[in-house]
PDB file of C-alpha atoms in Angstrom:
ATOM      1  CA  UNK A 249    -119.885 112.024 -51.957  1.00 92.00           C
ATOM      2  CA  UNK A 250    -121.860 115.109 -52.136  1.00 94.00           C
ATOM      3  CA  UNK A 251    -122.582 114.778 -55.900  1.00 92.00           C
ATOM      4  CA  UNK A 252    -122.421 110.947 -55.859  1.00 92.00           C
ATOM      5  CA  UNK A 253    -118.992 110.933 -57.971  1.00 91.00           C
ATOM      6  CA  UNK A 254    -120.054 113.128 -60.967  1.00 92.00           C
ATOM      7  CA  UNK A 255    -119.714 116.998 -61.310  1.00 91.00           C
ATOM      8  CA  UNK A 256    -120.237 119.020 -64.600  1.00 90.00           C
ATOM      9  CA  UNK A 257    -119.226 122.256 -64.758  1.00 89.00           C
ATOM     10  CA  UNK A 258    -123.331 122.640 -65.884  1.00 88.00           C
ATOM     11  CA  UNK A 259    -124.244 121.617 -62.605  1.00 89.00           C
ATOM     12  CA  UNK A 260    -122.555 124.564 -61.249  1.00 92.00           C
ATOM     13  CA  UNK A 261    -124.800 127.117 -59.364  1.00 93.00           C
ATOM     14  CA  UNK A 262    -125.183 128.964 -56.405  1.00 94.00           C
ATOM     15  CA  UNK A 263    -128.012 126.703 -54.936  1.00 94.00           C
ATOM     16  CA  UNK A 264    -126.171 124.152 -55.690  1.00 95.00           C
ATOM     17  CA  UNK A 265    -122.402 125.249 -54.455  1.00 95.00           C
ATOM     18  CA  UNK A 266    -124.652 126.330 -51.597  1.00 95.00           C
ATOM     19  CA  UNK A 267    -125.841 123.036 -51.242  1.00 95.00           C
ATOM     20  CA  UNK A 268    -122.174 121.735 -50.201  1.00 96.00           C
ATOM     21  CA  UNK A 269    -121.743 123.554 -47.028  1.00 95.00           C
ATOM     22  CA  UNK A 270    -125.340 122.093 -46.097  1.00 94.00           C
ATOM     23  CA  UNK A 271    -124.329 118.954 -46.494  1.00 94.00           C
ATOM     24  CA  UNK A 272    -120.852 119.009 -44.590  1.00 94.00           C
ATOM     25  CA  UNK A 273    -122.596 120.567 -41.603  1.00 93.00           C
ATOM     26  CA  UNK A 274    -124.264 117.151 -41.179  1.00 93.00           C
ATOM     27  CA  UNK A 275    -121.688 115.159 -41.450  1.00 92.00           C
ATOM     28  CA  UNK A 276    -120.369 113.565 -38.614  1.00 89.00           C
ATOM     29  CA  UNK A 277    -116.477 113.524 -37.592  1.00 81.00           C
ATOM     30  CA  UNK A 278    -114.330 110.972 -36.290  1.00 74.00           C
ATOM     31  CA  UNK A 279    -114.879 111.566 -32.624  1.00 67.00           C
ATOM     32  CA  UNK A 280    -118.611 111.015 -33.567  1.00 76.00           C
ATOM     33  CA  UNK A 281    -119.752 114.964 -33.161  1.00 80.00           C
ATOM     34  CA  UNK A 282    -121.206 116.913 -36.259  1.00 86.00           C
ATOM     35  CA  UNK A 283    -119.045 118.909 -38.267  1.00 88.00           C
ATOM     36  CA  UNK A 284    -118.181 122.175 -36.493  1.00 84.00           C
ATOM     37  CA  UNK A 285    -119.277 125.292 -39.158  1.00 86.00           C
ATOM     38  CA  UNK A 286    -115.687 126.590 -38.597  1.00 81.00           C
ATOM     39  CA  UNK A 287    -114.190 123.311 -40.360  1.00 85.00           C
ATOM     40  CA  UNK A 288    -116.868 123.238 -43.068  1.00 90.00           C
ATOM     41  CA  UNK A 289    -116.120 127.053 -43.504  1.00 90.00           C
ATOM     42  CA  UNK A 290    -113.021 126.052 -43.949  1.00 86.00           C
ATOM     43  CA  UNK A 291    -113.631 123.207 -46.258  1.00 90.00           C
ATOM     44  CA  UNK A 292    -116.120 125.322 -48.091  1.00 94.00           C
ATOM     45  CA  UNK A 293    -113.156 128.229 -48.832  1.00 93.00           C
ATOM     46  CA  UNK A 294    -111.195 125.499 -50.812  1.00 93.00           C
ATOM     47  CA  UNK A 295    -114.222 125.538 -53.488  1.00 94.00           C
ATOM     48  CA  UNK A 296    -114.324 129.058 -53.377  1.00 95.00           C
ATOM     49  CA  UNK A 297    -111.242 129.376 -53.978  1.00 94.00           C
ATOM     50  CA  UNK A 298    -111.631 126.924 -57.442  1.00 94.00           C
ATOM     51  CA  UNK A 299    -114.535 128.675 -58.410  1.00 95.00           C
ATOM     52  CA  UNK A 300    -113.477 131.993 -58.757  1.00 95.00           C
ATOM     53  CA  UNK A 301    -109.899 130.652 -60.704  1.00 95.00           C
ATOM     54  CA  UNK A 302    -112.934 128.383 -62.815  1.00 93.00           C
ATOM     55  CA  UNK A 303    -114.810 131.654 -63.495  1.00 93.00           C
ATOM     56  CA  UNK A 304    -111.403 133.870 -64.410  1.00 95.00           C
ATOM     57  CA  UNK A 305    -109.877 131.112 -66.848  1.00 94.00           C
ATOM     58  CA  UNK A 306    -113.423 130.987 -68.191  1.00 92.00           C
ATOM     59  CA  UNK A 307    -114.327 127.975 -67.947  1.00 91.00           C
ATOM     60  CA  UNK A 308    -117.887 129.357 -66.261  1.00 92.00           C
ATOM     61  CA  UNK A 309    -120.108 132.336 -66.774  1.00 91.00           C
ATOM     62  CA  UNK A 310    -120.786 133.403 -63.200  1.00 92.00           C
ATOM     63  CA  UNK A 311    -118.383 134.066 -60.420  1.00 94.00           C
ATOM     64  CA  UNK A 312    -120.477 132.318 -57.757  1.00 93.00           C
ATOM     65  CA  UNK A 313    -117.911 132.329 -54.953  1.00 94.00           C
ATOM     66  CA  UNK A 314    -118.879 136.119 -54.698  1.00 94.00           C
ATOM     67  CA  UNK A 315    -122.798 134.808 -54.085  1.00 94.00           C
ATOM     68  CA  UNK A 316    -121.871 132.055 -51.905  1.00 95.00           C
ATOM     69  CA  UNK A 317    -122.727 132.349 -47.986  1.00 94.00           C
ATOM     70  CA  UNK A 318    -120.461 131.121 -44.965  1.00 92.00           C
ATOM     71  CA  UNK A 319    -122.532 129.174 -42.205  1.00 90.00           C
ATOM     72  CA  UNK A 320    -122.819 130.999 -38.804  1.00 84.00           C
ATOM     73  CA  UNK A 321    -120.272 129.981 -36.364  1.00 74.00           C
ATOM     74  CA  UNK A 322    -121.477 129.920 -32.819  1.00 66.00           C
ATOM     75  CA  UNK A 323    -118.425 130.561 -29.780  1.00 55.00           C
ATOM     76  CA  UNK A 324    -118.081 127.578 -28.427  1.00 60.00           C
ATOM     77  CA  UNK A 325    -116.384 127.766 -24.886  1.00 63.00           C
ATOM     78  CA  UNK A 326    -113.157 126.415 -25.119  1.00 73.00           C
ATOM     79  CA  UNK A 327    -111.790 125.336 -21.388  1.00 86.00           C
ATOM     80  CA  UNK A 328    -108.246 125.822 -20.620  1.00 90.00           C
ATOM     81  CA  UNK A 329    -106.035 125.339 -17.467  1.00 93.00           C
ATOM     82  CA  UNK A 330    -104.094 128.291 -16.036  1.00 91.00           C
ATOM     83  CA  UNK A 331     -99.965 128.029 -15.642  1.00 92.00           C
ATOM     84  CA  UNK A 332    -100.711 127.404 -11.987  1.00 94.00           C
ATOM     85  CA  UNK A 333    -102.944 124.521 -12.778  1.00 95.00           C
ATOM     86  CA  UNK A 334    -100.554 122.932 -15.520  1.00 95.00           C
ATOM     87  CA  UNK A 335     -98.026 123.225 -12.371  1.00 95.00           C
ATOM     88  CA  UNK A 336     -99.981 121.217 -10.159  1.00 96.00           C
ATOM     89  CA  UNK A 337    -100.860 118.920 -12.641  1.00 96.00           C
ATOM     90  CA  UNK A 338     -96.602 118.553 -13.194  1.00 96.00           C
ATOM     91  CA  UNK A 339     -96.618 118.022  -9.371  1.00 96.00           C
ATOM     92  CA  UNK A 340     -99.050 115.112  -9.399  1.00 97.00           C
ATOM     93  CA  UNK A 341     -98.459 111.323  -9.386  1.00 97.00           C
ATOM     94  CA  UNK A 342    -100.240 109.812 -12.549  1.00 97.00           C
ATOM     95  CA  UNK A 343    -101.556 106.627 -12.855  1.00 96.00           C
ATOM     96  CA  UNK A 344     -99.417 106.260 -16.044  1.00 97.00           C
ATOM     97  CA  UNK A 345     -96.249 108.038 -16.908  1.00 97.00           C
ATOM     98  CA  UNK A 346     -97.049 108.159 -20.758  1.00 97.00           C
ATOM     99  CA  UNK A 347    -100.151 110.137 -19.988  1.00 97.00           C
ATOM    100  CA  UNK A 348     -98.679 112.691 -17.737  1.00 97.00           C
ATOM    101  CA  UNK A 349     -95.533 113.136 -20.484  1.00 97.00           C
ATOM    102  CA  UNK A 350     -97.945 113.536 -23.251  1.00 97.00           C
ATOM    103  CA  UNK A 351    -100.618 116.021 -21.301  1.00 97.00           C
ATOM    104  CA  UNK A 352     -97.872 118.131 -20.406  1.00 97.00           C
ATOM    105  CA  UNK A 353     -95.980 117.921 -23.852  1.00 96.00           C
ATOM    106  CA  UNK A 354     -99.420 119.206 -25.111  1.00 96.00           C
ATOM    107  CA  UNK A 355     -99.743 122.130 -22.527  1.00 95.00           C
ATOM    108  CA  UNK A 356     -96.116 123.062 -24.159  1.00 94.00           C
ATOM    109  CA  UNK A 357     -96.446 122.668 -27.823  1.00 94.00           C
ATOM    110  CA  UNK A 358    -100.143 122.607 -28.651  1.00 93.00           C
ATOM    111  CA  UNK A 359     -99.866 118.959 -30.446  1.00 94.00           C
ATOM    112  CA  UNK A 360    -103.452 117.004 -30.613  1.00 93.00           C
ATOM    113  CA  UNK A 361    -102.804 113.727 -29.362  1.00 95.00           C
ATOM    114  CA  UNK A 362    -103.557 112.123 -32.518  1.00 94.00           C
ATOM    115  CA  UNK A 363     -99.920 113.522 -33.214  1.00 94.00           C
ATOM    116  CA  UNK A 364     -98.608 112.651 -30.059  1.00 96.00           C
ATOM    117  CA  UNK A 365     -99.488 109.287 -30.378  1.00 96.00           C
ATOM    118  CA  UNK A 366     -98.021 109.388 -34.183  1.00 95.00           C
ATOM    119  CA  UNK A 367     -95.245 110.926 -32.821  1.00 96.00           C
ATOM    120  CA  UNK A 368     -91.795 109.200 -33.658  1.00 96.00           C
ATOM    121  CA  UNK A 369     -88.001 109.814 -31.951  1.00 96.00           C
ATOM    122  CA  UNK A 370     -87.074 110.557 -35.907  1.00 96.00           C
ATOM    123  CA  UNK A 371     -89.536 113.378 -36.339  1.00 95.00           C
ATOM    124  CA  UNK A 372     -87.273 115.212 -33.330  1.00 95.00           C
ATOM    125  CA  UNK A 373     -84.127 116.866 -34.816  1.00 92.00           C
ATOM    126  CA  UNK A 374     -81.463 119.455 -34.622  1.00 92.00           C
ATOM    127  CA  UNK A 375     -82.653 122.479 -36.422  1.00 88.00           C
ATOM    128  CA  UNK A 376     -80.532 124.982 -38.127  1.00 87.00           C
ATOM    129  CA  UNK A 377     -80.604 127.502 -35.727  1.00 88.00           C
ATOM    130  CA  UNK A 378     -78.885 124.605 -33.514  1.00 89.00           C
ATOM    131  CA  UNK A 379     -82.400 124.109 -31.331  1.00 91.00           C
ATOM    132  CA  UNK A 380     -84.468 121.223 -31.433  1.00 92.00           C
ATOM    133  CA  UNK A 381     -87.671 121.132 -33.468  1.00 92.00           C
ATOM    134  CA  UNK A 382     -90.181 118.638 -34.388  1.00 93.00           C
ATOM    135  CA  UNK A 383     -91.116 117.816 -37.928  1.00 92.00           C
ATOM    136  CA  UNK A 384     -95.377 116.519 -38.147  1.00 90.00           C
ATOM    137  CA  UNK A 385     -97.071 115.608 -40.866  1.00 91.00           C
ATOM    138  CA  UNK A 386    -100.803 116.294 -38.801  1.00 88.00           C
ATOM    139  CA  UNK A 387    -103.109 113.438 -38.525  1.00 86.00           C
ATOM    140  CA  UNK A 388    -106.192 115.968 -38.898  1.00 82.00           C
ATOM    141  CA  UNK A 389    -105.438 118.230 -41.687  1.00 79.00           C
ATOM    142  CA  UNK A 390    -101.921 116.119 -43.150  1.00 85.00           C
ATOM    143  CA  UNK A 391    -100.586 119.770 -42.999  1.00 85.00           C
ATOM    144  CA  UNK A 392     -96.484 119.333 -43.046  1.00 90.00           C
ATOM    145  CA  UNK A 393     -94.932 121.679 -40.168  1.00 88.00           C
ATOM    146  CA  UNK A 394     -91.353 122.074 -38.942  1.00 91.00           C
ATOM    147  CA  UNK A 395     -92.151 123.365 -35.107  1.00 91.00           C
ATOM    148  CA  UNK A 396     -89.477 124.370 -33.276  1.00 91.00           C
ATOM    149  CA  UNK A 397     -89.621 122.797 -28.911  1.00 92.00           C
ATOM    150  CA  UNK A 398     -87.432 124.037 -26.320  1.00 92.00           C
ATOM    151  CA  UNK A 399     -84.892 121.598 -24.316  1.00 92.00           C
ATOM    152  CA  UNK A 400     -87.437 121.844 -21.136  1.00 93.00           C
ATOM    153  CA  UNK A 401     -89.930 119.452 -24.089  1.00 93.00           C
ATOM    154  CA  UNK A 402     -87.340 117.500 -24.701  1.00 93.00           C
ATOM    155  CA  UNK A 403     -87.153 116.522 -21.197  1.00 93.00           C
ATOM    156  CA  UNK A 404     -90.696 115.795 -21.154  1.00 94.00           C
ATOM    157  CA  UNK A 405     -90.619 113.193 -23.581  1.00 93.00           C
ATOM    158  CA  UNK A 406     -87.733 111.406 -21.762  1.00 91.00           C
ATOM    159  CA  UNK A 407     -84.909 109.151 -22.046  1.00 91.00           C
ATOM    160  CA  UNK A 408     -84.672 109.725 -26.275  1.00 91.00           C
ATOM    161  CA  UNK A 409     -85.095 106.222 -27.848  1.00 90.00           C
ATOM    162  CA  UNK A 410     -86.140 104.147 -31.088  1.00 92.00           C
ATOM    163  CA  UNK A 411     -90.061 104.749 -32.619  1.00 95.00           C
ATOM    164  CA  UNK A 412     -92.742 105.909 -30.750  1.00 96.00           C
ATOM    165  CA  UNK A 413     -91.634 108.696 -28.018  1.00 97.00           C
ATOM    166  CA  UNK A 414     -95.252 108.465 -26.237  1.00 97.00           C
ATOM    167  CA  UNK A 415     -95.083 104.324 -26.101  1.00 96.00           C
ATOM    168  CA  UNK A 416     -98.699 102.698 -25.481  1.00 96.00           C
ATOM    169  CA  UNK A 417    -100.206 106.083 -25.437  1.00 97.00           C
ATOM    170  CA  UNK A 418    -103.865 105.621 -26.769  1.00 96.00           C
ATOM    171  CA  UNK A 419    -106.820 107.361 -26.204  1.00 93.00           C
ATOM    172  CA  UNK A 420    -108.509 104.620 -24.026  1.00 95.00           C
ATOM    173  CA  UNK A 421    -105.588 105.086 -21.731  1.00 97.00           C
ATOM    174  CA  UNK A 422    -105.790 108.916 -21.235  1.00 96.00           C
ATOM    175  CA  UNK A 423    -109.676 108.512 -20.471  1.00 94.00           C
ATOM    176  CA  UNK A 424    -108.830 105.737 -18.034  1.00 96.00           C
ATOM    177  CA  UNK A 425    -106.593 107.810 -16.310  1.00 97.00           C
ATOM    178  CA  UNK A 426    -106.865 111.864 -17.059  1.00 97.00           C
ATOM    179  CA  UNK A 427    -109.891 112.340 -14.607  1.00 95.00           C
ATOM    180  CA  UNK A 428    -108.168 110.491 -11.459  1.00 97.00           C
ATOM    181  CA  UNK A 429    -105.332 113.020 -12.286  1.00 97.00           C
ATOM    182  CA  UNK A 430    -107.087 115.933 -12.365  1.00 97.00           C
ATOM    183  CA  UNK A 431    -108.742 115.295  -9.303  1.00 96.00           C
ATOM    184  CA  UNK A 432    -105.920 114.116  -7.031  1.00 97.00           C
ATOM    185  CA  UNK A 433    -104.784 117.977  -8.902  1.00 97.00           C
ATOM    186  CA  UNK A 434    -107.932 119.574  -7.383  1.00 96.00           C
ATOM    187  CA  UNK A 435    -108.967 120.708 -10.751  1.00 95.00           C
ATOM    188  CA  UNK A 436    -112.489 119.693 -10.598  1.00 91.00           C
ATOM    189  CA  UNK A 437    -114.318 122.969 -11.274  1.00 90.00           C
ATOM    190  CA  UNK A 438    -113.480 122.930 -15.529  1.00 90.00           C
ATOM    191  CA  UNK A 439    -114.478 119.663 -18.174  1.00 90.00           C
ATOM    192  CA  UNK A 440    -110.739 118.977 -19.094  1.00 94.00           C
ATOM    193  CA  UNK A 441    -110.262 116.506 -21.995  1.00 93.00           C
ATOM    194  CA  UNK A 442    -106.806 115.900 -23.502  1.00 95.00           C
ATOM    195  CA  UNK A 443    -107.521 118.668 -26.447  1.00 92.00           C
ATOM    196  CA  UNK A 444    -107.745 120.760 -23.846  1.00 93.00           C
ATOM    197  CA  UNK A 445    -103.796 121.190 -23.587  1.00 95.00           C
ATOM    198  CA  UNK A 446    -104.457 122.652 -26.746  1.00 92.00           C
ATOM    199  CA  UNK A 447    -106.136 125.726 -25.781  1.00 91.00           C
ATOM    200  CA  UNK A 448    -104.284 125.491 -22.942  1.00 93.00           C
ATOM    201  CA  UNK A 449    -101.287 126.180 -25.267  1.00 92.00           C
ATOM    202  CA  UNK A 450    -102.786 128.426 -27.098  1.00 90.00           C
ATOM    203  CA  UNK A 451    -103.971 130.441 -24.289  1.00 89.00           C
ATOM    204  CA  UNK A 452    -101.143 130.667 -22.417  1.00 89.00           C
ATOM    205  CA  UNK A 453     -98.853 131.932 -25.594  1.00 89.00           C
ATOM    206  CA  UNK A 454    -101.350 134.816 -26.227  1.00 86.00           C
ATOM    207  CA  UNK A 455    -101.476 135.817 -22.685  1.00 83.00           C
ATOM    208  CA  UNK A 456     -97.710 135.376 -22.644  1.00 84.00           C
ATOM    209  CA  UNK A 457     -97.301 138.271 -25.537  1.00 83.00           C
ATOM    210  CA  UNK A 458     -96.883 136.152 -28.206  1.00 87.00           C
ATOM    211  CA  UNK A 459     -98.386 137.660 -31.683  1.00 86.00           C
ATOM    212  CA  UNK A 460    -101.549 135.512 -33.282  1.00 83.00           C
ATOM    213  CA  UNK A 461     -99.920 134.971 -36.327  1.00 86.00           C
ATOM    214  CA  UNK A 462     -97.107 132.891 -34.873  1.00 88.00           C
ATOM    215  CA  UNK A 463     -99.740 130.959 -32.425  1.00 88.00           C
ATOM    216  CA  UNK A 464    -101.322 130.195 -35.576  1.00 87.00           C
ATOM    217  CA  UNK A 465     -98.495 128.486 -37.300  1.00 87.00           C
ATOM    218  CA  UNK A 466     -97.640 126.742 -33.873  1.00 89.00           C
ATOM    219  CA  UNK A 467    -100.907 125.174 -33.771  1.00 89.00           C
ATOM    220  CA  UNK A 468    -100.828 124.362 -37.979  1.00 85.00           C
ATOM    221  CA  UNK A 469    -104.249 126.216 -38.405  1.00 83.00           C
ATOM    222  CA  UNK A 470    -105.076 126.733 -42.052  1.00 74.00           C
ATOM    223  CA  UNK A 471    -107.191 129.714 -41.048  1.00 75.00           C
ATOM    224  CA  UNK A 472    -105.998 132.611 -38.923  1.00 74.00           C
ATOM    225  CA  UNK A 473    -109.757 133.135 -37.810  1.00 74.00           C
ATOM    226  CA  UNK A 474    -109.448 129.536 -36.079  1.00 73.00           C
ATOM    227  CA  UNK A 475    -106.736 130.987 -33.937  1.00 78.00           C
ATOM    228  CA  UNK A 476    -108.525 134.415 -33.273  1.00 75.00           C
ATOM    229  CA  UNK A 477    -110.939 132.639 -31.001  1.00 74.00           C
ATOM    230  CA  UNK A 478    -108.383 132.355 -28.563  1.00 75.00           C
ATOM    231  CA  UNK A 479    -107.570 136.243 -28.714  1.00 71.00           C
ATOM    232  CA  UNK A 480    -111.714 136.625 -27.539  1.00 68.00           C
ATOM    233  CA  UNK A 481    -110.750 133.803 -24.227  1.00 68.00           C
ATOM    234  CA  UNK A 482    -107.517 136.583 -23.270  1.00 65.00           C
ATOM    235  CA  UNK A 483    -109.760 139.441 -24.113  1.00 62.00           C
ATOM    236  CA  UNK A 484    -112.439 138.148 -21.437  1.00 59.00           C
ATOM    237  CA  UNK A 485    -109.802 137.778 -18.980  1.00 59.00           C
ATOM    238  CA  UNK A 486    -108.128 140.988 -19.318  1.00 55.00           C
ATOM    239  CA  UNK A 487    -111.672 142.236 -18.694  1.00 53.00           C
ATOM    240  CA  UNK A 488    -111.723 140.529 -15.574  1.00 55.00           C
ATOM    241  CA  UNK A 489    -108.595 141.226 -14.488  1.00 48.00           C
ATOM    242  CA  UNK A 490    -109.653 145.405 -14.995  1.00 48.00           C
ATOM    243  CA  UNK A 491    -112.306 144.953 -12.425  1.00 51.00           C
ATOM    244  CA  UNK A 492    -110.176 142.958  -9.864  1.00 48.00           C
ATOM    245  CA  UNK A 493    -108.500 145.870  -7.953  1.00 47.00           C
ATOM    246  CA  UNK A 494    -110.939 148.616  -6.345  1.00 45.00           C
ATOM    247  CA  UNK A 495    -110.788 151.121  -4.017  1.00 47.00           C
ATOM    248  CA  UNK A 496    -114.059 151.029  -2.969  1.00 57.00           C
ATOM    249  CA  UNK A 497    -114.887 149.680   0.340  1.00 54.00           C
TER     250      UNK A 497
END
């Protein structure tokens, strides 16, 4: 779309590689918000990438991915619940049983709920190591992933059937009914949206011990610098934890 269906190598230059990431970062995404710089970053590493094997078979003079500029990535606050909060939530009556299964199969595994609603019986098997796992192909990125899910998931999800293990779950329903939940959970002091599980996830396995590198694959990033964001959210609360016992009066 960017060069309207035709692209010689001629056309190739800096200005106009540079040109790319402009035009991603006003793009707007499927849930109608511009294009975060992290995912054009990401985007933008994939011509890079064809640009420098372009310049090494020869096929152009310059090696521009070497002059070519990321775009500035502002931290974004990414809210999360704590353990004792995804507890209460477990503890609360939901106004729909699909919801509440799906919220809290995202606080566990990390899935977006594009996924979850994708999800199928089928894609839950018997791995080798005799565990269960979960095999996504991710709505988002179509990245393939074999994810291994404990047997406390697979209760979660229920009574194992035919097709669709979240059935009826949409996104309509989840706004219709997430907020009431929250509330009658007394979390009212953080914006939680379903891709907040996510971080959730995310935050929880970092603070848990669990390496960055394997959090990464969990969550199917493409980019371990996605995931690092996360590391920042534990740092922050280590800090706060340093300052929570004093002696002074």
């Amino acid at each position: 779309a960017y060069c309207k269906g035709r692209c010689t190598f001629n056309d190739l230059s800096v200005s106009y590689c540079q040109g790319f990431l402009t035009y991603m970062l006003g793009l707007y995404t499927q849930n109608k918000s511009l294009m975060m710089a992290s995912t054009a970053n990401n985007n933008f590493d994939k011509l890079k990438c064809v640009l420098r094997k372009a310049h090494e078979d020869g096929l152009i003079k310059e090696n521009i991915a070497a002059r070519l500029q990321h775009a500035k990535e502002t931290s974004k606050r990414r809210e999360f619940l704590t353990i004792d909060e995804v507890k209460r939530l477990r503890d609360t009556p939901c106004g729909s049983d699909v919801v509440k299964a799906a919220s809290l199969f995202s606080c566990m595994t990390g899935l977006r709920i594009s996924d979850c609603i994708r999800l199928q019986w089928s894609d839950i098997q018997i791995a080798s190591d005799g565990g269960w796992c979960m095999h996504i192909i991710t709505k988002k990125t179509q990245t393939e992933a074999f994810l291994p899910i404990s047997d406390e998931v697979i209760e979660i999800c229920g009574q194992r059937g035919d097709g669709a293990v979240f059935v009826g779950l949409n996104e309509n329903l989840v706004r219709k009914h997430l907020p009431k939940w929250l509330e009658d959970a007394q979390i009212t002091n953080k914006h939680i949206t379903f891709h907040c599980f996510r971080h959730t996830y995310a935050t929880l396995q970092l603070a848990a011990g669990t390496d960055l590198y394997t959090i990464s694959k969990m969550l199917t990033h493409s980019n371990i610098n996605t995931t690092q964001v996360y590391a920042d959210v534990v740092s922050d609360l280590k800090r706060d934890a340093s300052g929570a016992i004093s002696l002074k009066d």
